[in-house]
Short mmCIF file of C-alpha atoms and ligand atoms in Angstrom, two decimals:
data_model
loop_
_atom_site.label_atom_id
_atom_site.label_comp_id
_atom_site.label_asym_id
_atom_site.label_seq_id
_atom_site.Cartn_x
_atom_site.Cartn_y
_atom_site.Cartn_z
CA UNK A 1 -22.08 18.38 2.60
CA UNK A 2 -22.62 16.40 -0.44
CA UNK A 3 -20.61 13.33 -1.38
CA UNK A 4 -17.42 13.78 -3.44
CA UNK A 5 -17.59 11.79 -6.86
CA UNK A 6 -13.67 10.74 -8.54
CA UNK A 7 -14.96 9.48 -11.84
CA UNK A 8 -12.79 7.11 -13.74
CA UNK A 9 -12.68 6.70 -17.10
CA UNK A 10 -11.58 2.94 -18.62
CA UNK A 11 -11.06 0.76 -15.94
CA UNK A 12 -7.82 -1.19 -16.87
CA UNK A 13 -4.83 -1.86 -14.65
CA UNK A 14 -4.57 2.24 -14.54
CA UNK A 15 -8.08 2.70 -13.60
CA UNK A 16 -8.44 -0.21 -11.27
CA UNK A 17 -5.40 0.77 -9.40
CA UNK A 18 -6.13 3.91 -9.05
CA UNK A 19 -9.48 2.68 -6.96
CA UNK A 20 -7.13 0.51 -4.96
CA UNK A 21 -5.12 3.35 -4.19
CA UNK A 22 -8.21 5.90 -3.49
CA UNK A 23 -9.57 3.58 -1.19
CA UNK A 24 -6.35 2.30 -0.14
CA UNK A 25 -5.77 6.33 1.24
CA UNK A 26 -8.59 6.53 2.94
CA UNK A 27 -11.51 8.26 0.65
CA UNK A 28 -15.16 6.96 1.30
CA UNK A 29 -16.49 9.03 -1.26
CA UNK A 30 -18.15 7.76 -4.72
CA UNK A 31 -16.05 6.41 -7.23
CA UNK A 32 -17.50 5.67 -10.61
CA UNK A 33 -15.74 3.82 -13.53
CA UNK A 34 -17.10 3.96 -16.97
CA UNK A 35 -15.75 1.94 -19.13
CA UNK A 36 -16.17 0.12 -22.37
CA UNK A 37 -14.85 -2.53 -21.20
CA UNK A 38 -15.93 -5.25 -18.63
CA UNK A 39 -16.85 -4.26 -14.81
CA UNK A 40 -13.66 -7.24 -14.09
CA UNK A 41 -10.91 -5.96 -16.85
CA UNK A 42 -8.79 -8.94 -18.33
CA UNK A 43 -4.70 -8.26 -19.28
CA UNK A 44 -4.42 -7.03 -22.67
CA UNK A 45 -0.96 -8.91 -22.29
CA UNK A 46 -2.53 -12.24 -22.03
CA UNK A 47 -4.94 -12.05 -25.25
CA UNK A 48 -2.24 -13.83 -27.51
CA UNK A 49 -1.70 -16.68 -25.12
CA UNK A 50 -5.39 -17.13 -24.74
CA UNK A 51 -5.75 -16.94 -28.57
CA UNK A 52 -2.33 -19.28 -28.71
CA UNK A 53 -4.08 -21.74 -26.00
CA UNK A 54 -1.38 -21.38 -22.98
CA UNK A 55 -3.53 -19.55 -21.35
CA UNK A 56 -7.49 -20.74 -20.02
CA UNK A 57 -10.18 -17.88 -20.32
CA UNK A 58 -9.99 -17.44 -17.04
CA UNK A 59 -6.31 -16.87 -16.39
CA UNK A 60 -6.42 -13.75 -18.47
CA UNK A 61 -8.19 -11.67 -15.51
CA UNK A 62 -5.85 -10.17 -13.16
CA UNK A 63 -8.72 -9.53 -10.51
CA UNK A 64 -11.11 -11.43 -9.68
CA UNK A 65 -14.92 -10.40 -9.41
CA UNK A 66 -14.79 -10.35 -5.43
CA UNK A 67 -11.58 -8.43 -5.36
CA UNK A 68 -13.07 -5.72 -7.81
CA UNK A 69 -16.22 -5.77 -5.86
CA UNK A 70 -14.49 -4.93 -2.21
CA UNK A 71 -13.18 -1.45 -3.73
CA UNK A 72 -17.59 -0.59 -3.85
CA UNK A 73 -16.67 1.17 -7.43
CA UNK A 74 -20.10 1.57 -9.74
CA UNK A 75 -19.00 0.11 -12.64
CA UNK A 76 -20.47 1.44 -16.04
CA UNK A 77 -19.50 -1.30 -18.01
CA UNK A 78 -19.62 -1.69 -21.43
CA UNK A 79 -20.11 2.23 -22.02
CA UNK A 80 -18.51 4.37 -23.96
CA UNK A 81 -17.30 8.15 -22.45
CA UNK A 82 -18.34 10.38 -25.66
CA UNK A 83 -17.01 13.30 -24.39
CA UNK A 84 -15.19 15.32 -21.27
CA UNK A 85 -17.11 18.79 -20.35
CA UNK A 86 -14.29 20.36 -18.60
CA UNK A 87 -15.76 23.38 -17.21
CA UNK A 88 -18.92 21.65 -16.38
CA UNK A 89 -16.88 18.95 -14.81
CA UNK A 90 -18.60 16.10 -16.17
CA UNK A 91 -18.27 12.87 -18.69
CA UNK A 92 -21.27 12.71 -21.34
CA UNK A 93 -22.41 8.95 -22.31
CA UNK A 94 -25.22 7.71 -24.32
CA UNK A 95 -26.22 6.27 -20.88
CA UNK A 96 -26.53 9.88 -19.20
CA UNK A 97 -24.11 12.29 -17.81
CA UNK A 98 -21.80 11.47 -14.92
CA UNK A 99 -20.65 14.46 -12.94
CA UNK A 100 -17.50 14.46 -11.40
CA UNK A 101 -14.86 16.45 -8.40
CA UNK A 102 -11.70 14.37 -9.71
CA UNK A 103 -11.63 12.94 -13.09
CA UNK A 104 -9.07 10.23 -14.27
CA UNK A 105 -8.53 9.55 -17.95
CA UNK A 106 -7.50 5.80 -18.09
CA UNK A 107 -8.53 4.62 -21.49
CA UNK A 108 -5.64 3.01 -22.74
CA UNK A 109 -4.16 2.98 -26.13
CA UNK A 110 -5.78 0.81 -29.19
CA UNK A 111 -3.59 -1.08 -32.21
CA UNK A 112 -4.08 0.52 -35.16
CA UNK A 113 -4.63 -0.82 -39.21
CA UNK A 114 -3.93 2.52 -40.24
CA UNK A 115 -2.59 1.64 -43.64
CA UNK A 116 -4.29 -1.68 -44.27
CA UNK A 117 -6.51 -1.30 -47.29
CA UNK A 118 -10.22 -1.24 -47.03
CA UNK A 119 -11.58 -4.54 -48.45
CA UNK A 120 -14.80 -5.27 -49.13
CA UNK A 121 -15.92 -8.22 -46.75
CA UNK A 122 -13.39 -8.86 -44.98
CA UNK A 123 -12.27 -7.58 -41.88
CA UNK A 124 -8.80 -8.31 -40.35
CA UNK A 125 -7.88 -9.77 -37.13
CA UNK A 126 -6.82 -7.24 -34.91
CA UNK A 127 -5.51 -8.15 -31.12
CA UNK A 128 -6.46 -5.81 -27.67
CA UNK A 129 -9.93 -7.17 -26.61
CA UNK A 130 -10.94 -10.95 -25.25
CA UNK A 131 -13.53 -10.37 -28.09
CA UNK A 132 -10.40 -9.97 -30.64
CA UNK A 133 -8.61 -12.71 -28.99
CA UNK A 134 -11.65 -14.94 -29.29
CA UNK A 135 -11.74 -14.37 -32.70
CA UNK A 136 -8.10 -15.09 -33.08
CA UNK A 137 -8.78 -18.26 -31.10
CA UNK A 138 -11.24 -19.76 -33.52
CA UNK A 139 -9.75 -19.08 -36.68
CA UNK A 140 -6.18 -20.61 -35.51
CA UNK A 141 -7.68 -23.50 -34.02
CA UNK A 142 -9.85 -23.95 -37.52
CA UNK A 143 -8.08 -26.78 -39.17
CA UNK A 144 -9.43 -25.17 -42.82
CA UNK A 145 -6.74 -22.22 -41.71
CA UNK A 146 -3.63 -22.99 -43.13
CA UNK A 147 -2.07 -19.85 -44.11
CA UNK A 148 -1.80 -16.44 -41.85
CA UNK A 149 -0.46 -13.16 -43.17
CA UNK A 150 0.68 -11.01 -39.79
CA UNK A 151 1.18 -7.29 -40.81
CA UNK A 152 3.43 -4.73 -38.43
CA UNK A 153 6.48 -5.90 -36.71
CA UNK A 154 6.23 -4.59 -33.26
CA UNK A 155 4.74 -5.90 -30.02
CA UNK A 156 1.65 -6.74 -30.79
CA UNK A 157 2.43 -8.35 -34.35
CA UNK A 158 4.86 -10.64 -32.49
CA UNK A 159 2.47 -11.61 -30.31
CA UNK A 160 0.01 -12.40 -32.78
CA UNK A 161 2.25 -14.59 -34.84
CA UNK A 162 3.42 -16.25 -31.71
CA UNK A 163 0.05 -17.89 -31.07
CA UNK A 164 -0.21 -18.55 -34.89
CA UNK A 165 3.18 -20.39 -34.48
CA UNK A 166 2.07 -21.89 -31.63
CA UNK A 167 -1.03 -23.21 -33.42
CA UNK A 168 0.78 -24.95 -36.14
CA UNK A 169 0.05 -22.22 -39.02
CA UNK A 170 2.07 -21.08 -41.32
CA UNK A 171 3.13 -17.47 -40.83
CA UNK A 172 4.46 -14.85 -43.27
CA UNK A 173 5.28 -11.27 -41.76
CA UNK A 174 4.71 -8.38 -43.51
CA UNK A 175 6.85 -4.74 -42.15
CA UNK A 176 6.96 -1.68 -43.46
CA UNK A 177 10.62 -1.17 -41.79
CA UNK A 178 13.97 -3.11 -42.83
CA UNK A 179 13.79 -5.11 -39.53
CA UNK A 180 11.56 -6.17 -37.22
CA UNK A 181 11.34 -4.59 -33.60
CA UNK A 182 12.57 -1.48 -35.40
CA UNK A 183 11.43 0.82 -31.90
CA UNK A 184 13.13 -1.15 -29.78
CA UNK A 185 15.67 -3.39 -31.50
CA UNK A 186 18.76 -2.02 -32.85
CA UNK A 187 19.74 -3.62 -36.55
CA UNK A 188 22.37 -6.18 -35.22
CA UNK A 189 19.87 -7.74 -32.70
CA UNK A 190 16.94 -7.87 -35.10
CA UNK A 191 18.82 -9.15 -37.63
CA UNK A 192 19.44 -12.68 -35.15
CA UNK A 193 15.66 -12.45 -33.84
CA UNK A 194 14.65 -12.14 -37.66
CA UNK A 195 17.31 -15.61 -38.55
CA UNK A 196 15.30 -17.00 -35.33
CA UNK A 197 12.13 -16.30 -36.65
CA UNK A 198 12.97 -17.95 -40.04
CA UNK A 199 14.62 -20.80 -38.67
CA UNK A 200 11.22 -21.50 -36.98
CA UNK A 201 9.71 -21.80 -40.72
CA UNK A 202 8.42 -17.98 -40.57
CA UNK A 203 8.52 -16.21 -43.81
CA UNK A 204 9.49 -12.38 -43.48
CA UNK A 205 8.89 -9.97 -46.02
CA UNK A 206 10.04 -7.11 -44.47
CA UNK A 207 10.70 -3.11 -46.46
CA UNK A 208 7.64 -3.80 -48.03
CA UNK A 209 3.55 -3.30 -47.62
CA UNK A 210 0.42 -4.81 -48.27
CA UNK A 211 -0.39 -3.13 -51.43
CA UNK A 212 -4.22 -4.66 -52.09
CA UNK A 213 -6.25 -7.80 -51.01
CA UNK A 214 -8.83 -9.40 -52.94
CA UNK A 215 -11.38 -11.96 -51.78
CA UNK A 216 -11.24 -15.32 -54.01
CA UNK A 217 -13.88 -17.51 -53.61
CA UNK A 218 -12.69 -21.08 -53.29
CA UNK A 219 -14.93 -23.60 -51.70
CA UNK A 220 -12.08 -25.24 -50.43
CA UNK A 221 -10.27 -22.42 -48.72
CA UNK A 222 -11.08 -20.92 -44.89
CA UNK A 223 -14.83 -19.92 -44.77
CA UNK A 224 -15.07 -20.34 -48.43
CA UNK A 225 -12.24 -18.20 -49.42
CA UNK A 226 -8.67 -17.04 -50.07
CA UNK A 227 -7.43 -13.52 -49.64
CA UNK A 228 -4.87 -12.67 -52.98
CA UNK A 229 -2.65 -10.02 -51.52
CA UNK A 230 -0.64 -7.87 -53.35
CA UNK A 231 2.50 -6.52 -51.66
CA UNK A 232 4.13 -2.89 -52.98
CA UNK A 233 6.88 -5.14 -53.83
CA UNK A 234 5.16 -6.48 -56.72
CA UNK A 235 4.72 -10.19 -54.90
CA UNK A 236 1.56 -12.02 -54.96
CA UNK A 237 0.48 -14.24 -52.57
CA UNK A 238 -2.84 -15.98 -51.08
CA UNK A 239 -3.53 -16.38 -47.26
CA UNK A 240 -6.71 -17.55 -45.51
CA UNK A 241 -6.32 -15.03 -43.00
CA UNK A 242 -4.67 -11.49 -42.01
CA UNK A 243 -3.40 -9.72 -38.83
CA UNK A 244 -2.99 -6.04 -38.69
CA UNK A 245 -1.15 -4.17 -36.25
CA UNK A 246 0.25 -1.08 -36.96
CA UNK A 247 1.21 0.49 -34.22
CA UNK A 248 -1.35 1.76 -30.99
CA UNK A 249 -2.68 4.82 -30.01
CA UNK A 250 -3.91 6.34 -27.23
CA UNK A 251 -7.89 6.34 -26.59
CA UNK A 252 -8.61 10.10 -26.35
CA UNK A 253 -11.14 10.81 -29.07
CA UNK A 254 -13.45 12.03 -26.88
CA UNK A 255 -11.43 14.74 -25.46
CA UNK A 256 -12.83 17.99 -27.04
CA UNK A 257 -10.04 19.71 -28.86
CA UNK A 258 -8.19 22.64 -26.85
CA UNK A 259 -9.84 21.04 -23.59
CA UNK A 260 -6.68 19.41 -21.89
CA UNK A 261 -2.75 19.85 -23.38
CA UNK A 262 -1.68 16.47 -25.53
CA UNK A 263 1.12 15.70 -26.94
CA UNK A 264 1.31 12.36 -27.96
CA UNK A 265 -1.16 12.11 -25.44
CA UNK A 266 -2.12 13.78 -22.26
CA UNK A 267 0.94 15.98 -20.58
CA UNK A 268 0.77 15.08 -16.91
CA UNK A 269 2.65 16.37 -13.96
CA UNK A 270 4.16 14.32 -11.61
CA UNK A 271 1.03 13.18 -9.93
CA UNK A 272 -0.48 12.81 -12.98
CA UNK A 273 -2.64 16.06 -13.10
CA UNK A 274 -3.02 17.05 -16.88
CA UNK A 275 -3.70 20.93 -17.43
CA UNK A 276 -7.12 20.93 -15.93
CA UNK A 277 -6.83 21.06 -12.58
CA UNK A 278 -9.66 18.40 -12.01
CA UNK A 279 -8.56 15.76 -14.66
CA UNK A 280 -5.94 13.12 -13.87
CA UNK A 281 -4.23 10.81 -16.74
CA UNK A 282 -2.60 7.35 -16.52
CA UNK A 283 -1.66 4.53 -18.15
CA UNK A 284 -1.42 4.50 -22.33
CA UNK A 285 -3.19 8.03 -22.28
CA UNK A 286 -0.47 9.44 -20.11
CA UNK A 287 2.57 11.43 -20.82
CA UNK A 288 4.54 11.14 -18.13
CA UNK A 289 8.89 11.12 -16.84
CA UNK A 290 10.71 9.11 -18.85
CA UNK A 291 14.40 9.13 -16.76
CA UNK A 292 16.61 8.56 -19.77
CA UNK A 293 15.97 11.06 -22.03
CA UNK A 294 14.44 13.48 -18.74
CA UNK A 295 11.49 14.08 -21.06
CA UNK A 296 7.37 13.03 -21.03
CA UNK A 297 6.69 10.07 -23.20
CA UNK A 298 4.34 7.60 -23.69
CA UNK A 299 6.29 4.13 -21.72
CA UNK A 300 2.94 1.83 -22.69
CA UNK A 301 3.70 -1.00 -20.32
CA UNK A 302 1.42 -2.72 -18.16
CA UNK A 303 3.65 -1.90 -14.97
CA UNK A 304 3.70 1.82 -15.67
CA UNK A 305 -0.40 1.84 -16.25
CA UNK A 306 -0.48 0.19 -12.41
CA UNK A 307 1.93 2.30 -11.03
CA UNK A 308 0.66 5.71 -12.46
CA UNK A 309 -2.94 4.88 -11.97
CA UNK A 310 -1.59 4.18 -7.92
CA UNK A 311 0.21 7.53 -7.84
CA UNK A 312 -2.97 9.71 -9.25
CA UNK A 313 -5.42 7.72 -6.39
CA UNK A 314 -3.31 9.06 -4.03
CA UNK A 315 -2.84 12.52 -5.08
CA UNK A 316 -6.66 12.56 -5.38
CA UNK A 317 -7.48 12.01 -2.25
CA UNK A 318 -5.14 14.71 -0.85
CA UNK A 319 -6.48 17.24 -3.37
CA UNK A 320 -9.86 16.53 -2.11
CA UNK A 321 -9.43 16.81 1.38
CA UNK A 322 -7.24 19.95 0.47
CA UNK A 323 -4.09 18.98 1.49
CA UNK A 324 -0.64 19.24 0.34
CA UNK A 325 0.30 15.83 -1.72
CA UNK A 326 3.54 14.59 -0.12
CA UNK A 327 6.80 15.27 -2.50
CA UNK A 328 7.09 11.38 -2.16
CA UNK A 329 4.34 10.41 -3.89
CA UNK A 330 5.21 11.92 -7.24
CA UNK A 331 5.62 9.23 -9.88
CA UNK A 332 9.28 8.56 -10.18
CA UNK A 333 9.38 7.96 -14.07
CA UNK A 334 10.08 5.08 -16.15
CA UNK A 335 11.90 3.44 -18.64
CA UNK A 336 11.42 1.37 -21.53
CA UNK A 337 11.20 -2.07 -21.04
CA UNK A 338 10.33 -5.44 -23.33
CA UNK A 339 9.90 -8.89 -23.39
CA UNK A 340 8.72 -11.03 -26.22
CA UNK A 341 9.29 -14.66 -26.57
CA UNK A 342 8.20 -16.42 -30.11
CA UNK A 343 8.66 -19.89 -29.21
CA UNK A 344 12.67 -20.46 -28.72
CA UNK A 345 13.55 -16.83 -29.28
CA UNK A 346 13.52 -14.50 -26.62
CA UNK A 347 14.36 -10.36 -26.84
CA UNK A 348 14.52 -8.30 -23.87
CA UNK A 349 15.36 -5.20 -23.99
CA UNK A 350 15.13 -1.78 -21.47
CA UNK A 351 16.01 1.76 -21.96
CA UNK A 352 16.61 3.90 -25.47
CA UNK A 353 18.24 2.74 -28.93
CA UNK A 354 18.56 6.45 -29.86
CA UNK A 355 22.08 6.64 -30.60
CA UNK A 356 23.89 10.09 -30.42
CA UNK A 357 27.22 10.81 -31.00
CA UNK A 358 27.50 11.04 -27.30
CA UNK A 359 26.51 7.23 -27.26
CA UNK A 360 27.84 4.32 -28.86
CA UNK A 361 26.87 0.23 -28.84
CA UNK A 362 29.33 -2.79 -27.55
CA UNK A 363 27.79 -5.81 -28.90
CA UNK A 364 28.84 -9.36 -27.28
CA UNK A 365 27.39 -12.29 -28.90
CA UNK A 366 27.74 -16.39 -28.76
CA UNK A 367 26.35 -19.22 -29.88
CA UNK A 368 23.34 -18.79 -27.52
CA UNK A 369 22.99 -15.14 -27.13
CA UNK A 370 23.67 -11.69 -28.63
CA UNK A 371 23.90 -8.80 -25.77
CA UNK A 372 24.11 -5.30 -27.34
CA UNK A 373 24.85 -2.80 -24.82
CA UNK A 374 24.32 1.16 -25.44
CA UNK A 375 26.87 3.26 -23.43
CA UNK A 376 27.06 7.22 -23.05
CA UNK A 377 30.03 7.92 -21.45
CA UNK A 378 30.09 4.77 -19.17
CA UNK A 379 26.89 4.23 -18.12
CA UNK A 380 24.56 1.89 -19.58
CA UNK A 381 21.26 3.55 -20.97
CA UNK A 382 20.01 0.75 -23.14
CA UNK A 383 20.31 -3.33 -24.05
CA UNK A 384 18.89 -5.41 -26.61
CA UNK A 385 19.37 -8.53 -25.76
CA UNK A 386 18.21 -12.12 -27.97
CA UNK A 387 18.45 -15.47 -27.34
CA UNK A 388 17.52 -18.67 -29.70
CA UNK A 389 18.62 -21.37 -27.12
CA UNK A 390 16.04 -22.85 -25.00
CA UNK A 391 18.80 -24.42 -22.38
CA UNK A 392 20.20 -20.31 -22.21
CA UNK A 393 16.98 -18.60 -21.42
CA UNK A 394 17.48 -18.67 -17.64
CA UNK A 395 20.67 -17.01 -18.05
CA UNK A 396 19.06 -14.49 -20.81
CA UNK A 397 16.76 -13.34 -18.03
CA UNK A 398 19.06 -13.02 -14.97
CA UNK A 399 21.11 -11.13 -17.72
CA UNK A 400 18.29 -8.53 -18.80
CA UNK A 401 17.37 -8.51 -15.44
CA UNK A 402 20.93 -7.42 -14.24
CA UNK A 403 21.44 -4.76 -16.99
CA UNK A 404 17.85 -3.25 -16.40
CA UNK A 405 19.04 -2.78 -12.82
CA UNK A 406 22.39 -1.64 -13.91
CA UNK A 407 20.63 1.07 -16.02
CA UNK A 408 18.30 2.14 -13.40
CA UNK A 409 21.34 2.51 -10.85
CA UNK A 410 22.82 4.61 -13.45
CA UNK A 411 20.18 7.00 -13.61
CA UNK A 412 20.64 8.08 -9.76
CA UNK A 413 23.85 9.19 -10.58
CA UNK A 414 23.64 10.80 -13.95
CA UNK A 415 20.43 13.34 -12.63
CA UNK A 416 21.15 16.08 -10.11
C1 FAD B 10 -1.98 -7.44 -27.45
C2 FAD B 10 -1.23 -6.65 -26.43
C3 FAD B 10 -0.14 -7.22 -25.79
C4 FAD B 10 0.56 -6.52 -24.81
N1 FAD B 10 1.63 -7.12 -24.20
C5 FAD B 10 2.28 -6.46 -23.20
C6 FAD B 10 3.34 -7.08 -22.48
O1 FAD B 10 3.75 -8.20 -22.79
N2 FAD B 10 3.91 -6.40 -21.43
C7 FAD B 10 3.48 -5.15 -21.06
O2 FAD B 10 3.99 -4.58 -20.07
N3 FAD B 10 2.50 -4.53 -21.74
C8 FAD B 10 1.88 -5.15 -22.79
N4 FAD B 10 0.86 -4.54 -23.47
C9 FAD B 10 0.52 -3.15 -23.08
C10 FAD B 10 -0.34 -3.14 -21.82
O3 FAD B 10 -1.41 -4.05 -21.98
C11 FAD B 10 -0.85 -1.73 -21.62
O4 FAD B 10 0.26 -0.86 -21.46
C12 FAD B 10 -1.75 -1.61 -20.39
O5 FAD B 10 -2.82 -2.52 -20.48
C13 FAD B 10 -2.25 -0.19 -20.28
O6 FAD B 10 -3.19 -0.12 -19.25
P1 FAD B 10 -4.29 1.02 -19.24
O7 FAD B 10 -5.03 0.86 -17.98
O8 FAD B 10 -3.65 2.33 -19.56
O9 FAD B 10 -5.21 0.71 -20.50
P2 FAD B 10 -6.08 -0.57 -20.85
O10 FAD B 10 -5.63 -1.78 -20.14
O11 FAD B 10 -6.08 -0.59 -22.34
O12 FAD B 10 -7.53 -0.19 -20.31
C14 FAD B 10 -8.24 0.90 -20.84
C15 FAD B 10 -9.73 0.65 -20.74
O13 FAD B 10 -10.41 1.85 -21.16
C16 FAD B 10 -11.48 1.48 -22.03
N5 FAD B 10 -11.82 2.65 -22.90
C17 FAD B 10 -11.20 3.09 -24.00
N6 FAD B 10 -11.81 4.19 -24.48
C18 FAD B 10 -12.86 4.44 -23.66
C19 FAD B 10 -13.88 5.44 -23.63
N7 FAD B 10 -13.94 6.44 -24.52
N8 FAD B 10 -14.79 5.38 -22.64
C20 FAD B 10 -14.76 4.40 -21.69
N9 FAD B 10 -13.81 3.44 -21.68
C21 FAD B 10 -12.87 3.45 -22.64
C22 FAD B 10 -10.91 0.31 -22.80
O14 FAD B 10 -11.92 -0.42 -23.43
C23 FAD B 10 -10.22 -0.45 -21.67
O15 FAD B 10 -11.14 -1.27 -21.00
C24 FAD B 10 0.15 -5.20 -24.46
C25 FAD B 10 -0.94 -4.61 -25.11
C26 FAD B 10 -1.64 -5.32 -26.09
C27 FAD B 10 -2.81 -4.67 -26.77
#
């Protein structure tokens, strides 16, 4: 009998769990992970403290190169999957062709500049890769770099102009939306993380775009230059930098269209088969439960990649030795959660801020916190929670920790 191959596609926390998890079940088989990555993946989470220097180079790989090695994976680093032959079960590179039995898609989402206009010679700092946060590194550490433009107001953004804070540069954020946070945070609680944000000397221009950038040269500026951006407001303003981040999106160009049913991104059952029968998905790529609203959605969290890479190992290796997969290994869904801390200010938040008429918000606030609770009925199904006091943030995380709980209990009782 000839060996089995599972081939894994993008080995981040979904794809290297999903190895631990293979060989974790028992499968000797071949596993090979192609990915454009490197063979030892780093945390996309810890790019912006590397880039804001609170983290070493080091610190920002969760594995290290013995652990990855012990789970005997061939590692196709640095290569990109051009496309997905479904029916001839097998992943096309410029390096060759990699046949596959079982076929995970881990490849993670991307931020996007969608909307940034094209400039000629200059090319904005973007934030997923070591390379990006390298590059984010050296031009906040460059004393010449005074002046830092962030665009987007989400996740990433934030994170960005938290090691440009960090860094001593001054940071103006540009959003397209009224308020910052605007998936996650309802008005009232962006409002105080926006007065936090200002209070820390951060300008926010926020309803508004960058309309056009032009390079000035000025000997005396960052590399020789200025950037003059024009914002749709009508404001004009020079910067020696920008950061764009506008959103992510999942890495599945290479999916043939009509091959496998996306969405948003790739459907996936409870044990994260897509609609092939031979092609798992987890991670950013993945559709999957999400127990509040009882739909699939895209929950991009680093804890959900882990977990849902886990699950699809395991099914895997039942599939393959033809067996049933047990009931309890289907993924048990997710919610929303965040964190974000920009020096003093911290937001946490878990669950939706889609309000309904069923639903309505109960907002409790002090001098070192604002709590906004969203209720249907009475059971919790989302927070926001923000606090600006340094000497409060242990309480500000027992708290978010308590009312993530509290909305996860709920769950158990509000599904049949
Ligand atoms: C800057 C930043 C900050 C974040 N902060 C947080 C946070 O604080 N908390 C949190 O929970 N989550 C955070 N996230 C999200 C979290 O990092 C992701 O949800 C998680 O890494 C997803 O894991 P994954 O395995 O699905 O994808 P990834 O970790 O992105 O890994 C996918 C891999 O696939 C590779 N790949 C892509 N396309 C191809 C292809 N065609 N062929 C081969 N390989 C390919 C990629 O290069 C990558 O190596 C952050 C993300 C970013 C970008």
């Amino acid at each position: 009998m000839t060996e089995q191959t599972v081939a894994i596609v993008g080995f981040g926390t979904a794809g290297v769990n999903a190895a631990i998890a293979l060989r974790g079940a028992g499968y000797e088989g071949r596993i090979v992970a192609i990915t454009r990555g490197p063979a030892v993946p780093y945390s996309p989470i810890l790019t912006s403290y590397y880039a804001g220097g609170q983290k070493s180079f080091e610190e920002c790989f969760p594995w290290t190169a013995e652990e990855i090695d012990c789970l005997n994976v061939d590692i196709i680093e640095h290569c990109e999957v051009d496309s997905i032959d479904v029916n001839a079960r097998c992943l096309r590179t410029s390096r060759g062709d990699f046949a596959y039995d079982k076929c995970l898609i881990a490849t993670g989402s991307d931020p996007v500049t969608r909307g940034f206009p094209q400039v000629e010679g200059f090319e904005p700092l973007t934030l997923r890769s070591m390379e990006d946060a390298e590059r984010l590194k050296r031009v906040a550490e460059d004393p010449a770099c005074k002046r830092v433009l962030v665009s987007g107001a989400s996740m990433v953004a934030l994170k960005t102009l938290e090691a440009c804070v960090l860094r001593g540069l001054e940071v103006t954020l540009v959003g397209m939306m009224p308020h910052v946070l605007d998936m996650n945070a309802l008005p009232v609680a962006a409002e105080r993380f926006e007065r936090g944000l200002s209070n820390m000397g951060v300008a926010l221009k926020l309803g508004t775009t960058i309309a056009s950038v032009e390079v000035i040269s000025d000997a005396e500026g960052f590399e020789g230059r200025r950037l003059e951006v024009t914002f749709a407001n009508g404001d004009v303003e020079r910067f020696d930098h920008i950061s764009v981040a506008h959103g992510m999106r999942s890495n599945l160009g290479f999916i043939p269209q009509g091959a496998l049913e996306i969405d948003r991104a790739l459907l996936v059952d409870p044990y994260m088969r897509t609609s092939d029968p031979h092609v798992y998905a987890a991670g950013d790529v993945a559709q999957a439960l999400e127990l509040i609203s009882g739909e699939r959605s895209i929950v991009g969290i680093w804890k959900n990649a882990a977990v849902q890479g886990a699950c699809a190992g395991r099914a895997i290796v039942y599939e393959l030795a033809s067996r049933e997969i047990p009931e309890s290994f289907a993924y048990v869904g997710s919610i929303s959660t965040n964190t974000i801390v920009v020096g003093d200010l911290l937001f946490i938040s878990a669950g939706t801020i889609k309000l309904t008429d069923a639903r309505r918000v109960e907002v409790r606030e002090d001098d070192d916190m604002l709590v906004a609770h969203i209720y249907e009925g009475s059971r919790l199904v989302g927070f926001n929670l923000v606090c600006d006091n340094t000497s409060a943030r242990g309480v500000a995380y027992d708290t978010g920790g308590m009312l993530t709980i509290r909305i996860i209990g709920g769950l158990a009782g509000a599904r049949p």
